[in-house]
CSV table of C-alpha atoms and ligand atoms in Angstrom, one decimal:
chain,number,residue,atom,x,y,z
A,1,UNK,CA,100.5,115.9,184.1
A,2,UNK,CA,97.3,116.5,182.1
A,3,UNK,CA,97.5,115.1,178.4
A,4,UNK,CA,94.4,115.8,176.3
A,5,UNK,CA,94.5,114.5,172.9
A,6,UNK,CA,92.3,114.8,170.1
A,7,UNK,CA,89.2,115.2,172.5
A,8,UNK,CA,85.4,115.4,171.1
A,9,UNK,CA,82.2,115.3,172.2
A,10,UNK,CA,79.1,114.9,170.5
A,11,UNK,CA,75.4,115.5,172.3
A,12,UNK,CA,73.2,114.0,170.4
A,13,UNK,CA,69.4,114.3,171.2
A,14,UNK,CA,66.4,113.8,169.3
A,15,UNK,CA,66.7,116.1,166.3
A,16,UNK,CA,69.7,117.7,167.1
A,17,UNK,CA,73.6,116.7,167.1
A,18,UNK,CA,75.6,119.1,169.2
A,19,UNK,CA,79.7,119.4,168.4
A,20,UNK,CA,80.5,120.6,171.7
A,21,UNK,CA,84.1,119.6,171.5
A,22,UNK,CA,85.7,119.1,167.9
A,23,UNK,CA,89.5,117.8,168.1
A,24,UNK,CA,90.8,119.5,171.3
A,25,UNK,CA,94.2,119.2,172.5
A,26,UNK,CA,96.5,120.6,175.2
A,27,UNK,CA,98.7,119.9,177.8
A,28,UNK,CA,99.0,121.0,181.7
A,29,UNK,CA,102.7,120.7,183.4
A,30,UNK,CA,103.1,119.8,186.8
A,31,UNK,CA,102.3,122.8,189.2
A,32,UNK,CA,100.7,124.7,186.4
A,33,UNK,CA,97.4,126.6,186.2
A,34,UNK,CA,95.9,126.8,182.6
A,35,UNK,CA,92.9,128.4,182.1
A,36,UNK,CA,89.9,127.7,179.1
A,37,UNK,CA,88.5,130.8,178.3
A,38,UNK,CA,85.6,131.6,175.6
A,39,UNK,CA,82.5,133.0,175.2
A,40,UNK,CA,79.4,131.0,176.4
A,41,UNK,CA,78.6,127.5,174.7
A,42,UNK,CA,82.2,127.1,173.1
A,43,UNK,CA,82.9,124.0,175.1
A,44,UNK,CA,85.0,124.7,178.3
A,45,UNK,CA,82.6,123.0,181.0
A,46,UNK,CA,82.2,119.9,178.6
A,47,UNK,CA,86.0,119.6,178.4
A,48,UNK,CA,86.4,119.9,182.2
A,49,UNK,CA,83.9,117.3,182.6
A,50,UNK,CA,85.7,115.2,180.1
A,51,UNK,CA,88.5,115.5,182.2
A,52,UNK,CA,86.8,115.0,185.6
A,53,UNK,CA,85.1,111.9,184.0
A,54,UNK,CA,81.8,113.2,184.4
A,55,UNK,CA,81.2,112.9,180.7
A,56,UNK,CA,82.0,110.3,178.5
A,57,UNK,CA,83.9,111.6,175.4
A,58,UNK,CA,82.9,110.7,171.7
A,59,UNK,CA,86.7,110.5,171.0
A,60,UNK,CA,90.1,110.9,171.8
A,61,UNK,CA,92.4,110.4,175.2
A,62,UNK,CA,93.1,112.0,178.3
A,63,UNK,CA,95.8,111.1,180.4
A,64,UNK,CA,96.5,112.1,184.5
A,65,UNK,CA,100.0,111.9,185.5
A,66,UNK,CA,101.1,108.7,183.8
A,67,UNK,CA,97.8,106.8,183.1
A,68,UNK,CA,95.0,107.2,180.8
A,69,UNK,CA,92.0,107.8,182.4
A,70,UNK,CA,90.0,107.8,179.1
A,71,UNK,CA,91.1,106.5,175.6
A,72,UNK,CA,88.2,106.2,173.2
A,73,UNK,CA,89.6,103.9,170.9
A,74,UNK,CA,90.9,101.6,173.4
A,75,UNK,CA,87.5,101.4,175.5
A,76,UNK,CA,89.0,102.7,178.8
A,77,UNK,CA,87.3,104.5,181.3
A,78,UNK,CA,88.3,105.2,184.8
A,79,UNK,CA,85.3,106.4,186.7
A,80,UNK,CA,85.7,109.7,188.3
A,81,UNK,CA,86.2,109.0,192.0
A,82,UNK,CA,89.2,106.9,191.1
A,83,UNK,CA,91.0,109.6,188.9
A,84,UNK,CA,92.6,111.5,192.0
A,85,UNK,CA,91.0,114.9,191.2
A,86,UNK,CA,89.6,118.0,193.4
A,87,UNK,CA,86.8,119.6,191.9
A,88,UNK,CA,85.7,123.4,192.9
A,89,UNK,CA,82.1,124.5,190.9
A,90,UNK,CA,80.5,128.0,190.5
A,91,UNK,CA,77.9,126.7,193.1
A,92,UNK,CA,79.7,125.9,196.3
A,93,UNK,CA,77.8,122.9,197.2
A,94,UNK,CA,78.4,123.0,200.8
A,95,UNK,CA,76.5,120.9,203.0
A,96,UNK,CA,74.2,123.1,204.8
A,97,UNK,CA,73.8,120.3,207.8
A,98,UNK,CA,77.4,120.4,208.5
A,99,UNK,CA,79.7,122.9,210.1
A,100,UNK,CA,83.0,124.1,208.4
A,101,UNK,CA,85.2,121.6,209.2
A,102,UNK,CA,82.8,118.7,208.7
A,103,UNK,CA,82.4,119.7,205.4
A,104,UNK,CA,86.1,119.5,204.8
A,105,UNK,CA,86.3,116.2,206.6
A,106,UNK,CA,83.7,114.6,204.8
A,107,UNK,CA,85.9,114.5,201.7
A,108,UNK,CA,88.3,112.1,203.6
A,109,UNK,CA,85.5,109.7,204.3
A,110,UNK,CA,86.2,106.1,203.0
A,111,UNK,CA,90.2,106.8,202.9
A,112,UNK,CA,90.2,104.5,206.4
A,113,UNK,CA,91.3,107.4,208.4
A,114,UNK,CA,90.6,107.8,212.3
A,115,UNK,CA,88.3,110.9,213.0
A,116,UNK,CA,91.3,112.3,214.8
A,117,UNK,CA,93.2,112.3,211.5
A,118,UNK,CA,90.4,113.4,209.3
A,119,UNK,CA,89.8,116.4,211.5
A,120,UNK,CA,93.3,117.4,211.8
A,121,UNK,CA,94.2,117.3,207.6
A,122,UNK,CA,90.8,119.1,207.5
A,123,UNK,CA,92.0,121.6,209.8
A,124,UNK,CA,95.5,122.0,207.6
A,125,UNK,CA,93.6,122.5,204.5
A,126,UNK,CA,91.4,125.3,206.4
A,127,UNK,CA,94.4,126.9,207.4
A,128,UNK,CA,95.9,127.1,203.8
A,129,UNK,CA,92.6,128.7,202.7
A,130,UNK,CA,92.5,131.0,205.8
A,131,UNK,CA,89.5,129.5,207.5
A,132,UNK,CA,90.9,127.9,210.6
A,133,UNK,CA,89.5,130.2,212.8
A,134,UNK,CA,85.7,129.4,211.5
A,135,UNK,CA,86.0,125.8,211.9
A,136,UNK,CA,83.4,125.2,214.1
A,137,UNK,CA,81.0,127.8,212.3
A,138,UNK,CA,77.8,126.0,210.6
A,139,UNK,CA,78.4,126.4,207.4
A,140,UNK,CA,75.1,127.8,206.0
A,141,UNK,CA,76.7,131.1,208.4
A,142,UNK,CA,79.3,132.1,206.0
A,143,UNK,CA,79.5,134.6,203.2
A,144,UNK,CA,79.7,133.4,199.9
A,145,UNK,CA,83.8,134.0,199.7
A,146,UNK,CA,83.9,132.1,202.9
A,147,UNK,CA,81.7,129.6,201.4
A,148,UNK,CA,84.0,129.2,198.2
A,149,UNK,CA,86.9,129.0,200.3
A,150,UNK,CA,85.3,126.0,202.1
A,151,UNK,CA,84.9,124.3,199.0
A,152,UNK,CA,88.4,125.0,197.7
A,153,UNK,CA,89.6,123.6,201.3
A,154,UNK,CA,87.7,120.4,200.3
A,155,UNK,CA,88.8,120.1,197.0
A,156,UNK,CA,92.6,120.4,198.3
A,157,UNK,CA,92.3,118.0,201.5
A,158,UNK,CA,92.8,114.7,199.9
A,159,UNK,CA,95.9,116.0,198.1
A,160,UNK,CA,94.8,115.2,194.8
A,161,UNK,CA,97.0,115.1,191.5
A,162,UNK,CA,95.1,118.0,189.9
A,163,UNK,CA,92.3,120.5,190.6
A,164,UNK,CA,89.4,121.2,188.2
A,165,UNK,CA,87.6,124.9,188.9
A,166,UNK,CA,84.3,125.8,187.0
A,167,UNK,CA,83.8,129.5,187.1
A,168,UNK,CA,84.4,129.5,191.0
A,169,UNK,CA,84.3,132.9,191.6
A,170,UNK,CA,81.6,133.9,189.2
A,171,UNK,CA,78.8,133.9,192.0
A,172,UNK,CA,80.9,136.7,194.1
A,173,UNK,CA,80.7,140.5,194.1
A,174,UNK,CA,83.5,142.2,191.9
A,175,UNK,CA,85.7,142.9,194.7
A,176,UNK,CA,85.4,139.7,196.6
A,177,UNK,CA,86.4,138.2,193.1
A,178,UNK,CA,89.4,140.6,192.5
A,179,UNK,CA,90.5,139.2,196.1
A,180,UNK,CA,89.7,135.5,195.5
A,181,UNK,CA,91.9,135.6,192.0
A,182,UNK,CA,95.0,136.6,193.9
A,183,UNK,CA,94.5,134.3,196.6
A,184,UNK,CA,94.3,131.5,194.3
A,185,UNK,CA,97.3,132.6,192.5
A,186,UNK,CA,98.9,132.7,195.9
A,187,UNK,CA,97.5,129.3,197.0
A,188,UNK,CA,99.0,127.9,193.7
A,189,UNK,CA,102.4,129.3,193.9
A,190,UNK,CA,102.6,128.3,197.5
A,191,UNK,CA,101.4,124.5,197.1
A,192,UNK,CA,102.1,124.3,193.6
A,193,UNK,CA,99.0,122.6,192.4
A,194,UNK,CA,98.5,121.5,188.9
A,195,UNK,CA,94.8,122.9,187.7
A,196,UNK,CA,92.7,123.4,185.1
A,197,UNK,CA,90.6,127.0,185.7
A,198,UNK,CA,87.4,127.4,183.2
A,199,UNK,CA,86.3,131.0,183.2
A,200,UNK,CA,84.4,133.4,180.5
A,201,UNK,CA,86.4,136.3,182.2
A,202,UNK,CA,89.3,137.5,180.6
A,203,UNK,CA,90.8,139.2,183.1
A,204,UNK,CA,90.5,136.7,185.4
A,205,UNK,CA,92.0,134.7,183.1
A,206,UNK,CA,95.0,136.8,182.3
A,207,UNK,CA,95.4,137.3,186.3
A,208,UNK,CA,95.6,133.6,187.5
A,209,UNK,CA,97.0,131.4,184.6
A,210,UNK,CA,100.3,130.4,183.6
A,211,UNK,CA,98.6,129.5,180.2
A,212,UNK,CA,95.8,130.8,178.6
A,213,UNK,CA,94.1,128.6,176.5
A,214,UNK,CA,91.0,130.1,174.1
A,215,UNK,CA,88.2,128.6,172.6
A,216,UNK,CA,85.8,129.1,170.2
A,217,UNK,CA,82.8,126.7,169.0
A,218,UNK,CA,84.2,123.4,170.4
A,219,UNK,CA,88.2,124.2,169.3
A,220,UNK,CA,91.0,126.2,170.6
A,221,UNK,CA,91.9,129.3,168.9
A,222,UNK,CA,95.1,130.3,170.6
A,223,UNK,CA,97.0,129.4,173.7
A,224,UNK,CA,99.7,131.0,175.3
A,225,UNK,CA,101.2,132.9,178.2
A,226,UNK,CA,99.0,135.5,179.7
A,227,UNK,CA,101.2,138.6,178.3
A,228,UNK,CA,101.5,137.2,175.1
A,229,UNK,CA,98.2,136.6,174.3
A,230,UNK,CA,97.6,140.3,175.3
A,231,UNK,CA,100.2,141.6,173.7
A,232,UNK,CA,100.7,139.6,171.0
A,233,UNK,CA,97.2,138.0,170.0
A,234,UNK,CA,97.5,136.1,166.5
A,235,UNK,CA,94.0,136.8,165.5
A,236,UNK,CA,91.1,139.0,165.4
A,237,UNK,CA,88.9,137.2,167.8
A,238,UNK,CA,91.8,137.0,170.2
A,239,UNK,CA,92.2,140.6,170.0
A,240,UNK,CA,88.7,141.3,170.8
A,241,UNK,CA,88.0,138.9,173.3
A,242,UNK,CA,91.0,139.8,175.7
A,243,UNK,CA,91.1,143.1,176.3
A,244,UNK,CA,89.8,145.9,174.5
A,245,UNK,CA,91.4,147.0,171.8
A,246,UNK,CA,90.9,149.4,168.2
A,247,UNK,CA,90.5,147.6,164.9
A,248,UNK,CA,91.7,149.6,161.5
A,249,UNK,CA,91.1,147.8,158.2
A,250,UNK,CA,93.6,148.0,155.6
A,251,UNK,CA,95.5,146.1,153.0
A,252,UNK,CA,98.9,144.6,153.5
A,253,UNK,CA,101.5,147.0,151.5
A,254,UNK,CA,104.6,145.1,151.9
A,255,UNK,CA,106.7,143.1,154.1
A,256,UNK,CA,110.1,142.9,155.9
A,257,UNK,CA,110.1,140.0,157.9
A,258,UNK,CA,107.5,140.2,160.9
A,259,UNK,CA,107.5,144.1,160.2
A,260,UNK,CA,104.9,145.0,157.8
A,261,UNK,CA,103.6,148.2,156.1
A,262,UNK,CA,99.8,148.7,155.9
A,263,UNK,CA,97.8,151.2,153.8
A,264,UNK,CA,95.0,152.4,155.9
A,265,UNK,CA,92.5,155.4,155.6
A,266,UNK,CA,94.9,157.4,158.1
A,267,UNK,CA,98.0,156.4,155.8
A,268,UNK,CA,100.5,154.2,156.1
A,269,UNK,CA,100.7,152.4,159.2
A,270,UNK,CA,103.7,150.0,160.2
A,271,UNK,CA,103.4,147.1,162.6
A,272,UNK,CA,104.2,143.7,163.5
A,273,UNK,CA,102.6,140.4,161.8
A,274,UNK,CA,102.7,137.6,164.4
A,275,UNK,CA,101.5,134.8,162.2
A,276,UNK,CA,104.2,135.7,159.1
A,277,UNK,CA,101.5,133.9,157.3
A,278,UNK,CA,100.2,137.0,155.4
A,279,UNK,CA,100.9,138.0,151.8
A,280,UNK,CA,101.2,141.4,150.4
A,281,UNK,CA,97.8,142.5,149.2
A,282,UNK,CA,95.9,140.5,151.8
A,283,UNK,CA,92.8,142.5,153.7
A,284,UNK,CA,94.0,142.8,157.1
A,285,UNK,CA,92.7,144.7,160.5
A,286,UNK,CA,95.3,146.7,162.4
A,287,UNK,CA,94.6,146.2,166.0
A,288,UNK,CA,96.1,148.9,168.5
A,289,UNK,CA,95.2,148.6,171.8
A,290,UNK,CA,93.7,152.1,173.8
A,291,UNK,CA,96.7,152.0,176.1
A,292,UNK,CA,99.2,151.9,173.3
A,293,UNK,CA,97.8,155.3,172.0
A,294,UNK,CA,99.9,158.7,173.1
A,295,UNK,CA,98.6,162.2,172.9
A,296,UNK,CA,100.4,164.9,170.5
A,297,UNK,CA,102.3,164.1,167.1
A,298,UNK,CA,105.6,162.0,166.8
A,299,UNK,CA,107.5,161.0,163.7
A,300,UNK,CA,109.7,158.4,163.5
A,301,UNK,CA,110.5,154.9,161.4
A,302,UNK,CA,108.7,153.3,164.4
A,303,UNK,CA,106.1,155.6,165.4
A,304,UNK,CA,102.6,155.4,163.8
A,305,UNK,CA,100.3,158.8,164.1
A,306,UNK,CA,96.9,159.7,162.9
A,307,UNK,CA,94.8,162.8,164.0
A,308,UNK,CA,91.0,163.5,164.5
A,309,UNK,CA,88.5,165.2,166.8
A,310,UNK,CA,88.4,164.3,170.6
A,311,UNK,CA,84.2,163.4,171.1
A,312,UNK,CA,84.5,162.7,174.5
A,313,UNK,CA,87.0,162.1,177.6
A,314,UNK,CA,85.8,160.5,180.7
A,315,UNK,CA,88.3,161.2,183.6
A,316,UNK,CA,88.7,157.4,185.1
A,317,UNK,CA,91.2,158.1,188.2
A,318,UNK,CA,94.6,157.0,187.1
A,319,UNK,CA,93.8,157.7,183.0
A,320,UNK,CA,91.5,159.5,180.7
A,321,UNK,CA,89.4,157.3,178.7
A,322,UNK,CA,89.1,159.1,175.3
A,323,UNK,CA,87.1,158.6,172.3
A,324,UNK,CA,88.5,160.3,168.9
A,325,UNK,CA,86.7,160.4,165.6
A,326,UNK,CA,89.5,160.0,162.8
A,327,UNK,CA,88.1,159.6,159.0
A,328,UNK,CA,84.8,158.6,160.8
A,329,UNK,CA,86.4,155.9,162.4
A,330,UNK,CA,86.1,155.8,166.3
A,331,UNK,CA,88.8,155.1,168.1
A,332,UNK,CA,89.4,154.4,171.9
A,333,UNK,CA,92.3,155.7,173.8
A,334,UNK,CA,93.5,156.1,177.6
A,335,UNK,CA,95.6,159.1,177.9
A,336,UNK,CA,97.1,160.6,180.5
A,337,UNK,CA,95.1,162.4,183.2
A,338,UNK,CA,96.3,165.7,182.6
A,339,UNK,CA,95.2,165.7,178.9
A,340,UNK,CA,92.8,168.3,177.4
A,341,UNK,CA,89.3,167.1,177.9
A,342,UNK,CA,87.7,169.7,175.9
A,343,UNK,CA,85.6,167.9,173.8
A,344,UNK,CA,85.7,168.7,170.0
A,345,UNK,CA,89.0,169.8,169.7
A,346,UNK,CA,91.7,168.5,167.0
A,347,UNK,CA,93.9,165.7,168.4
A,348,UNK,CA,97.1,164.4,166.9
A,349,UNK,CA,97.9,160.2,168.4
A,350,UNK,CA,100.9,158.4,168.4
A,351,UNK,CA,101.7,154.9,168.6
A,352,UNK,CA,104.7,152.6,168.5
A,353,UNK,CA,104.8,149.9,165.7
A,354,UNK,CA,105.9,147.4,168.2
A,355,UNK,CA,102.0,147.8,169.6
A,356,UNK,CA,100.9,147.9,166.2
A,357,UNK,CA,99.5,144.4,165.4
A,358,UNK,CA,98.5,143.4,161.8
A,359,UNK,CA,96.1,140.5,161.7
A,360,UNK,CA,94.3,138.5,158.9
A,361,UNK,CA,90.4,140.2,158.0
A,362,UNK,CA,88.5,137.6,159.6
B,401,ATP,N1,73.9,117.4,178.0
B,401,ATP,C1,74.2,118.0,177.0
B,401,ATP,N2,73.2,118.0,176.1
B,401,ATP,C2,73.1,118.7,174.6
B,401,ATP,N3,74.1,119.9,174.6
B,401,ATP,C3,74.8,120.0,175.5
B,401,ATP,C4,74.8,119.4,176.5
B,401,ATP,N4,75.8,120.0,177.6
B,401,ATP,C5,76.3,121.0,176.8
B,401,ATP,N5,75.7,121.0,175.4
B,401,ATP,C6,76.2,121.7,174.7
B,401,ATP,O1,77.5,121.7,174.5
B,401,ATP,C7,78.2,123.0,173.8
B,401,ATP,C8,79.3,123.4,175.1
B,401,ATP,O2,78.6,123.4,176.0
B,401,ATP,P1,79.6,123.8,177.6
B,401,ATP,O3,78.5,123.5,178.4
B,401,ATP,O4,80.7,123.0,177.4
B,401,ATP,O5,79.9,125.5,177.4
B,401,ATP,P2,80.8,126.4,178.1
B,401,ATP,O6,81.8,126.9,177.3
B,401,ATP,O7,80.9,126.0,179.4
B,401,ATP,O8,79.8,127.5,178.2
B,401,ATP,P3,79.3,128.7,179.6
B,401,ATP,O9,80.5,129.8,179.5
B,401,ATP,O10,78.0,129.3,179.2
B,401,ATP,O11,79.2,127.8,180.8
B,401,ATP,C9,76.8,124.0,173.9
B,401,ATP,O12,76.4,124.3,172.5
B,401,ATP,C10,75.6,123.4,174.8
B,401,ATP,O13,74.6,123.7,174.6
B,402,MG,MG1,80.5,126.2,181.7
């Protein structure tokens, strides 16, 4: 539905050239929600603005449906209002002098619809975001979450081909943000809208996306399904940016397909090397998530173990967050809530080779 090919954007100011996007390509299938995720300044908003037509790219093409909305080499550029897209930004951009339904209906101005038709369609869009009961409320007299719902209804009302979101939840408090995430996911599944969603919040990206695209310095580092990108990151950058992980340095000792053995200060660890590109002898980082660590000794061909001293254990409701000092390295683990929490005592940890990822040392 949306195809971005070889996109480049350079900003030129008096004494500086900023390469905001360097050769970015990806596709968004019909009905899919694809998230652009990455640290501040990596080019997410610029990519989105190029799709919207609010920014003219320096190179590349973008197609929406079966037409090219921009093709730099061919000199083609379709202006934003003719791209048939709905947009939702971090600032809700609600008209303060209008009530809720007028805010939504306003998006239909200029389409030659009667006032009654506009009102009816606006009401339908408000119903989708569960705001129909507040249709006649003055827009400024809404909570942040309610204003954001109105902004979403306004983006939906004209039945655009796709929706673009730029950090739409970042002004909301943590609890509301969690609710709105689920709400957006529900909406997505209910009406099957194609969306590109920008966020720097990895847990938000994992929660709402069909695909996550991780960006860094204007380029794509990795694209994957949320579960794959979390469970099988292909680089140290991804493993660290998405979730929390332990990194243990080592050297690749032997390989049998994607199964590898690594020499580390904790002895030999067996794990999975997801890229297939690392050679024996390579410097690597072994990545193990805290929740993959289990207390107690265990042995077997597919089990790794290490031991150290429990330095800190904090009760966190469903689990105990613990720090173990092993060979001078701090290992974070999530242990069962009944784990012995006496600091200072020795503790053995084991983790499956399937949860042990071997990545190139960055
Ligand atoms: N109009 C502009 N002029 C010059 N440089 C710009 C302009 N807009 C963006 N940039 C630069 O382009 C790079 C990418 O910016 P962009 O806004 O796309 O980042 P982002 O990933 O959305 O970051 P954030 O998470 O902080 O919103 C940054 O280095 C930024 O400073
Ligand atoms: Mg941004």
